[in-house]
């Protein structure tokens, strides 16, 4: 009887540990003593089409429609962040803010976005990105300029790589983020 109880306890603890590891498989946190380095990997789902878009145009310049780069277009976003590229994968947060076409000769998007998280120990924490996103480059590096919660006084960078995009402007973008904060 004692062995059965021990087995049940072991299986329960193993299940809890496995669930905890799965919840944070998209995030790793290392405390160096003076600083904490956090790496995050998630997918950003920017949907301009359909009946429930997550990105909507809120303004444009007089010449935006005549520009090959849509220079002057400004969009507000509330994009889901997930652990995988599939729209049905686990939701870990939302990206809220705006981006605008800032390049007259190339597709450079100025991004002012707060990436807020709803999963695990990061629930209620966010980081702020303010940077130029050269959208046609295979990999884009963007600056992290602050944050809240576990990301208070954050600094770092985000590497973005388009996973998929369609002719409607919908895109799924993979993010690899490195954030440094103080202990």
PDB file of C-alpha atoms in Angstrom:
ATOM      1  CA  UNK A   1       0.000   0.000   0.000  1.00  0.00           C
ATOM      2  CA  UNK A   2       2.843   2.413   0.842  1.00  0.00           C
ATOM      3  CA  UNK A   3       4.433   1.850  -2.582  1.00  0.00           C
ATOM      4  CA  UNK A   4       1.150   2.759  -4.317  1.00  0.00           C
ATOM      5  CA  UNK A   5       0.890   6.007  -2.335  1.00  0.00           C
ATOM      6  CA  UNK A   6       4.508   6.879  -3.184  1.00  0.00           C
ATOM      7  CA  UNK A   7       3.844   6.102  -6.862  1.00  0.00           C
ATOM      8  CA  UNK A   8       0.762   8.351  -6.899  1.00  0.00           C
ATOM      9  CA  UNK A   9       2.716  11.174  -5.234  1.00  0.00           C
ATOM     10  CA  UNK A  10       5.595  10.759  -7.712  1.00  0.00           C
ATOM     11  CA  UNK A  11       3.248  10.776 -10.742  1.00  0.00           C
ATOM     12  CA  UNK A  12       1.441  13.877  -9.391  1.00  0.00           C
ATOM     13  CA  UNK A  13       4.701  15.778  -8.834  1.00  0.00           C
ATOM     14  CA  UNK A  14       6.032  14.702 -12.250  1.00  0.00           C
ATOM     15  CA  UNK A  15       2.820  15.942 -13.901  1.00  0.00           C
ATOM     16  CA  UNK A  16       3.050  19.319 -12.127  1.00  0.00           C
ATOM     17  CA  UNK A  17       6.683  19.744 -13.175  1.00  0.00           C
ATOM     18  CA  UNK A  18       5.915  18.790 -16.778  1.00  0.00           C
ATOM     19  CA  UNK A  19       3.011  21.250 -16.895  1.00  0.00           C
ATOM     20  CA  UNK A  20       5.142  24.039 -15.409  1.00  0.00           C
ATOM     21  CA  UNK A  21       7.889  23.412 -17.978  1.00  0.00           C
ATOM     22  CA  UNK A  22       5.336  23.450 -20.821  1.00  0.00           C
ATOM     23  CA  UNK A  23       3.856  26.745 -19.589  1.00  0.00           C
ATOM     24  CA  UNK A  24       7.211  28.497 -19.896  1.00  0.00           C
ATOM     25  CA  UNK A  25       8.683  26.641 -22.868  1.00  0.00           C
ATOM     26  CA  UNK A  26       8.550  29.942 -24.754  1.00  0.00           C
ATOM     27  CA  UNK A  27      10.566  31.821 -22.087  1.00  0.00           C
ATOM     28  CA  UNK A  28      13.852  31.296 -20.268  1.00  0.00           C
ATOM     29  CA  UNK A  29      15.151  33.436 -17.396  1.00  0.00           C
ATOM     30  CA  UNK A  30      18.742  33.502 -16.076  1.00  0.00           C
ATOM     31  CA  UNK A  31      19.718  35.459 -12.953  1.00  0.00           C
ATOM     32  CA  UNK A  32      23.408  36.457 -13.164  1.00  0.00           C
ATOM     33  CA  UNK A  33      23.443  38.062  -9.716  1.00  0.00           C
ATOM     34  CA  UNK A  34      23.364  41.682 -10.907  1.00  0.00           C
ATOM     35  CA  UNK A  35      21.072  41.327 -13.897  1.00  0.00           C
ATOM     36  CA  UNK A  36      18.396  38.998 -15.191  1.00  0.00           C
ATOM     37  CA  UNK A  37      18.594  37.945 -18.835  1.00  0.00           C
ATOM     38  CA  UNK A  38      15.287  36.734 -20.265  1.00  0.00           C
ATOM     39  CA  UNK A  39      14.889  35.158 -23.691  1.00  0.00           C
ATOM     40  CA  UNK A  40      11.452  34.836 -25.223  1.00  0.00           C
ATOM     41  CA  UNK A  41      10.285  33.073 -28.362  1.00  0.00           C
ATOM     42  CA  UNK A  42       6.757  33.650 -29.625  1.00  0.00           C
ATOM     43  CA  UNK A  43       4.716  34.381 -32.754  1.00  0.00           C
ATOM     44  CA  UNK A  44       2.956  37.648 -33.593  1.00  0.00           C
ATOM     45  CA  UNK A  45      -0.270  37.278 -35.635  1.00  0.00           C
ATOM     46  CA  UNK A  46      -1.040  40.475 -37.587  1.00  0.00           C
ATOM     47  CA  UNK A  47      -4.393  40.124 -39.367  1.00  0.00           C
ATOM     48  CA  UNK A  48      -5.615  42.932 -41.630  1.00  0.00           C
ATOM     49  CA  UNK A  49      -8.350  40.958 -43.418  1.00  0.00           C
ATOM     50  CA  UNK A  50     -11.641  39.337 -42.487  1.00  0.00           C
ATOM     51  CA  UNK A  51     -14.484  40.360 -40.213  1.00  0.00           C
ATOM     52  CA  UNK A  52     -12.321  40.579 -37.067  1.00  0.00           C
ATOM     53  CA  UNK A  53      -8.925  42.068 -38.013  1.00  0.00           C
ATOM     54  CA  UNK A  54      -6.279  42.587 -35.332  1.00  0.00           C
ATOM     55  CA  UNK A  55      -4.745  45.529 -37.233  1.00  0.00           C
ATOM     56  CA  UNK A  56      -6.745  48.431 -38.656  1.00  0.00           C
ATOM     57  CA  UNK A  57      -5.683  51.512 -40.548  1.00  0.00           C
ATOM     58  CA  UNK A  58      -6.457  54.637 -38.528  1.00  0.00           C
ATOM     59  CA  UNK A  59      -4.844  57.348 -40.701  1.00  0.00           C
ATOM     60  CA  UNK A  60      -3.043  57.985 -43.946  1.00  0.00           C
ATOM     61  CA  UNK A  61      -1.315  60.826 -45.754  1.00  0.00           C
ATOM     62  CA  UNK A  62      -2.763  62.435 -48.853  1.00  0.00           C
ATOM     63  CA  UNK A  63      -0.319  60.525 -51.082  1.00  0.00           C
ATOM     64  CA  UNK A  64      -0.396  57.144 -49.331  1.00  0.00           C
ATOM     65  CA  UNK A  65      -2.451  55.412 -52.041  1.00  0.00           C
ATOM     66  CA  UNK A  66       0.047  56.574 -54.701  1.00  0.00           C
ATOM     67  CA  UNK A  67       3.073  55.290 -52.776  1.00  0.00           C
ATOM     68  CA  UNK A  68       4.586  51.860 -53.501  1.00  0.00           C
ATOM     69  CA  UNK A  69       5.511  51.639 -49.790  1.00  0.00           C
ATOM     70  CA  UNK A  70       2.172  53.033 -48.494  1.00  0.00           C
ATOM     71  CA  UNK A  71       4.206  55.876 -46.963  1.00  0.00           C
ATOM     72  CA  UNK A  72       2.114  57.683 -44.345  1.00  0.00           C
ATOM     73  CA  UNK A  73      -0.262  54.810 -43.511  1.00  0.00           C
ATOM     74  CA  UNK A  74      -0.772  54.341 -39.758  1.00  0.00           C
ATOM     75  CA  UNK A  75      -2.269  51.192 -38.206  1.00  0.00           C
ATOM     76  CA  UNK A  76      -3.445  50.383 -34.674  1.00  0.00           C
ATOM     77  CA  UNK A  77      -2.910  46.781 -33.551  1.00  0.00           C
ATOM     78  CA  UNK A  78      -4.118  44.309 -30.948  1.00  0.00           C
ATOM     79  CA  UNK A  79      -2.311  41.191 -32.173  1.00  0.00           C
ATOM     80  CA  UNK A  80      -2.270  37.819 -30.419  1.00  0.00           C
ATOM     81  CA  UNK A  81       1.082  36.370 -29.343  1.00  0.00           C
ATOM     82  CA  UNK A  82       1.290  32.569 -29.346  1.00  0.00           C
ATOM     83  CA  UNK A  83       3.909  29.901 -28.620  1.00  0.00           C
ATOM     84  CA  UNK A  84       3.674  28.469 -32.142  1.00  0.00           C
ATOM     85  CA  UNK A  85       2.958  29.785 -35.634  1.00  0.00           C
ATOM     86  CA  UNK A  86      -0.507  28.229 -35.771  1.00  0.00           C
ATOM     87  CA  UNK A  87      -3.252  30.717 -34.841  1.00  0.00           C
ATOM     88  CA  UNK A  88      -4.722  28.032 -32.564  1.00  0.00           C
ATOM     89  CA  UNK A  89      -1.519  27.516 -30.545  1.00  0.00           C
ATOM     90  CA  UNK A  90      -1.397  28.623 -26.923  1.00  0.00           C
ATOM     91  CA  UNK A  91      -1.962  32.363 -26.394  1.00  0.00           C
ATOM     92  CA  UNK A  92       0.757  33.934 -24.199  1.00  0.00           C
ATOM     93  CA  UNK A  93      -0.040  37.616 -24.667  1.00  0.00           C
ATOM     94  CA  UNK A  94      -0.970  40.471 -26.983  1.00  0.00           C
ATOM     95  CA  UNK A  95       0.941  43.136 -28.878  1.00  0.00           C
ATOM     96  CA  UNK A  96      -0.853  46.477 -28.645  1.00  0.00           C
ATOM     97  CA  UNK A  97       0.168  49.756 -30.184  1.00  0.00           C
ATOM     98  CA  UNK A  98       0.699  51.143 -33.632  1.00  0.00           C
ATOM     99  CA  UNK A  99       2.952  50.988 -36.624  1.00  0.00           C
ATOM    100  CA  UNK A 100       3.246  53.198 -39.628  1.00  0.00           C
ATOM    101  CA  UNK A 101       4.922  53.151 -42.997  1.00  0.00           C
ATOM    102  CA  UNK A 102       7.899  55.458 -42.534  1.00  0.00           C
ATOM    103  CA  UNK A 103       9.872  54.746 -45.724  1.00  0.00           C
ATOM    104  CA  UNK A 104       9.335  56.564 -49.005  1.00  0.00           C
ATOM    105  CA  UNK A 105      11.671  54.261 -50.939  1.00  0.00           C
ATOM    106  CA  UNK A 106      11.583  51.061 -48.872  1.00  0.00           C
ATOM    107  CA  UNK A 107       9.139  49.238 -46.603  1.00  0.00           C
ATOM    108  CA  UNK A 108      10.289  50.562 -43.238  1.00  0.00           C
ATOM    109  CA  UNK A 109       7.683  50.395 -40.489  1.00  0.00           C
ATOM    110  CA  UNK A 110       8.094  52.541 -37.386  1.00  0.00           C
ATOM    111  CA  UNK A 111       6.811  50.391 -34.521  1.00  0.00           C
ATOM    112  CA  UNK A 112       5.548  51.677 -31.174  1.00  0.00           C
ATOM    113  CA  UNK A 113       4.224  48.545 -29.493  1.00  0.00           C
ATOM    114  CA  UNK A 114       3.731  47.145 -25.997  1.00  0.00           C
ATOM    115  CA  UNK A 115       4.062  43.353 -25.828  1.00  0.00           C
ATOM    116  CA  UNK A 116       1.987  42.301 -22.814  1.00  0.00           C
ATOM    117  CA  UNK A 117       2.014  38.771 -21.448  1.00  0.00           C
ATOM    118  CA  UNK A 118      -0.733  36.670 -19.866  1.00  0.00           C
ATOM    119  CA  UNK A 119       1.094  33.394 -19.209  1.00  0.00           C
ATOM    120  CA  UNK A 120       3.020  31.982 -16.265  1.00  0.00           C
ATOM    121  CA  UNK A 121       5.275  34.224 -14.200  1.00  0.00           C
ATOM    122  CA  UNK A 122       5.188  36.823 -16.995  1.00  0.00           C
ATOM    123  CA  UNK A 123       1.447  37.449 -16.561  1.00  0.00           C
ATOM    124  CA  UNK A 124       0.954  41.197 -16.207  1.00  0.00           C
ATOM    125  CA  UNK A 125       4.479  42.042 -17.438  1.00  0.00           C
ATOM    126  CA  UNK A 126       5.223  43.822 -20.699  1.00  0.00           C
ATOM    127  CA  UNK A 127       8.087  45.218 -22.732  1.00  0.00           C
ATOM    128  CA  UNK A 128       8.017  48.240 -25.012  1.00  0.00           C
ATOM    129  CA  UNK A 129       9.471  48.249 -28.494  1.00  0.00           C
ATOM    130  CA  UNK A 130      10.219  51.508 -30.311  1.00  0.00           C
ATOM    131  CA  UNK A 131      12.145  50.914 -33.486  1.00  0.00           C
ATOM    132  CA  UNK A 132      12.264  50.838 -37.254  1.00  0.00           C
ATOM    133  CA  UNK A 133      11.242  47.485 -38.720  1.00  0.00           C
ATOM    134  CA  UNK A 134      12.757  47.046 -42.213  1.00  0.00           C
ATOM    135  CA  UNK A 135       9.903  44.681 -43.083  1.00  0.00           C
ATOM    136  CA  UNK A 136      11.343  43.269 -46.317  1.00  0.00           C
ATOM    137  CA  UNK A 137      14.572  42.064 -44.669  1.00  0.00           C
ATOM    138  CA  UNK A 138      14.604  38.351 -43.826  1.00  0.00           C
ATOM    139  CA  UNK A 139      15.604  39.088 -40.207  1.00  0.00           C
ATOM    140  CA  UNK A 140      14.947  42.436 -38.513  1.00  0.00           C
ATOM    141  CA  UNK A 141      16.526  43.696 -35.288  1.00  0.00           C
ATOM    142  CA  UNK A 142      14.490  46.141 -33.200  1.00  0.00           C
ATOM    143  CA  UNK A 143      15.143  47.959 -29.920  1.00  0.00           C
ATOM    144  CA  UNK A 144      13.437  47.275 -26.596  1.00  0.00           C
ATOM    145  CA  UNK A 145      13.292  50.506 -24.627  1.00  0.00           C
ATOM    146  CA  UNK A 146      11.460  49.657 -21.406  1.00  0.00           C
ATOM    147  CA  UNK A 147       8.933  47.496 -19.681  1.00  0.00           C
ATOM    148  CA  UNK A 148       6.714  46.773 -16.702  1.00  0.00           C
ATOM    149  CA  UNK A 149       6.489  44.040 -14.053  1.00  0.00           C
ATOM    150  CA  UNK A 150       9.322  41.535 -14.465  1.00  0.00           C
ATOM    151  CA  UNK A 151      10.554  43.669 -17.383  1.00  0.00           C
ATOM    152  CA  UNK A 152      10.770  46.953 -15.420  1.00  0.00           C
ATOM    153  CA  UNK A 153      13.708  49.044 -16.736  1.00  0.00           C
ATOM    154  CA  UNK A 154      14.125  46.570 -19.622  1.00  0.00           C
ATOM    155  CA  UNK A 155      16.646  47.004 -22.362  1.00  0.00           C
ATOM    156  CA  UNK A 156      17.370  44.621 -25.180  1.00  0.00           C
ATOM    157  CA  UNK A 157      16.466  43.676 -28.686  1.00  0.00           C
ATOM    158  CA  UNK A 158      13.963  41.665 -30.691  1.00  0.00           C
ATOM    159  CA  UNK A 159      14.792  39.665 -33.796  1.00  0.00           C
ATOM    160  CA  UNK A 160      11.782  39.250 -36.065  1.00  0.00           C
ATOM    161  CA  UNK A 161      11.444  36.871 -38.989  1.00  0.00           C
ATOM    162  CA  UNK A 162       8.339  36.531 -41.144  1.00  0.00           C
ATOM    163  CA  UNK A 163       6.954  33.010 -40.904  1.00  0.00           C
ATOM    164  CA  UNK A 164       4.146  33.568 -43.427  1.00  0.00           C
ATOM    165  CA  UNK A 165       2.382  36.419 -45.203  1.00  0.00           C
ATOM    166  CA  UNK A 166      -0.412  36.661 -47.746  1.00  0.00           C
ATOM    167  CA  UNK A 167      -1.632  39.157 -50.341  1.00  0.00           C
ATOM    168  CA  UNK A 168      -4.210  40.577 -47.885  1.00  0.00           C
ATOM    169  CA  UNK A 169      -1.394  41.838 -45.652  1.00  0.00           C
ATOM    170  CA  UNK A 170      -1.926  39.168 -42.981  1.00  0.00           C
ATOM    171  CA  UNK A 171       1.368  38.013 -41.488  1.00  0.00           C
ATOM    172  CA  UNK A 172       2.694  35.666 -38.844  1.00  0.00           C
ATOM    173  CA  UNK A 173       6.064  36.794 -37.513  1.00  0.00           C
ATOM    174  CA  UNK A 174       8.390  34.814 -35.273  1.00  0.00           C
ATOM    175  CA  UNK A 175      10.092  36.801 -32.516  1.00  0.00           C
ATOM    176  CA  UNK A 176      13.272  35.931 -30.611  1.00  0.00           C
ATOM    177  CA  UNK A 177      13.683  38.491 -27.837  1.00  0.00           C
ATOM    178  CA  UNK A 178      16.527  39.115 -25.407  1.00  0.00           C
ATOM    179  CA  UNK A 179      15.726  41.358 -22.444  1.00  0.00           C
ATOM    180  CA  UNK A 180      18.094  42.471 -19.692  1.00  0.00           C
ATOM    181  CA  UNK A 181      16.717  43.823 -16.402  1.00  0.00           C
ATOM    182  CA  UNK A 182      18.164  44.516 -12.981  1.00  0.00           C
ATOM    183  CA  UNK A 183      17.786  42.107 -10.062  1.00  0.00           C
TER     184      UNK A 183
END
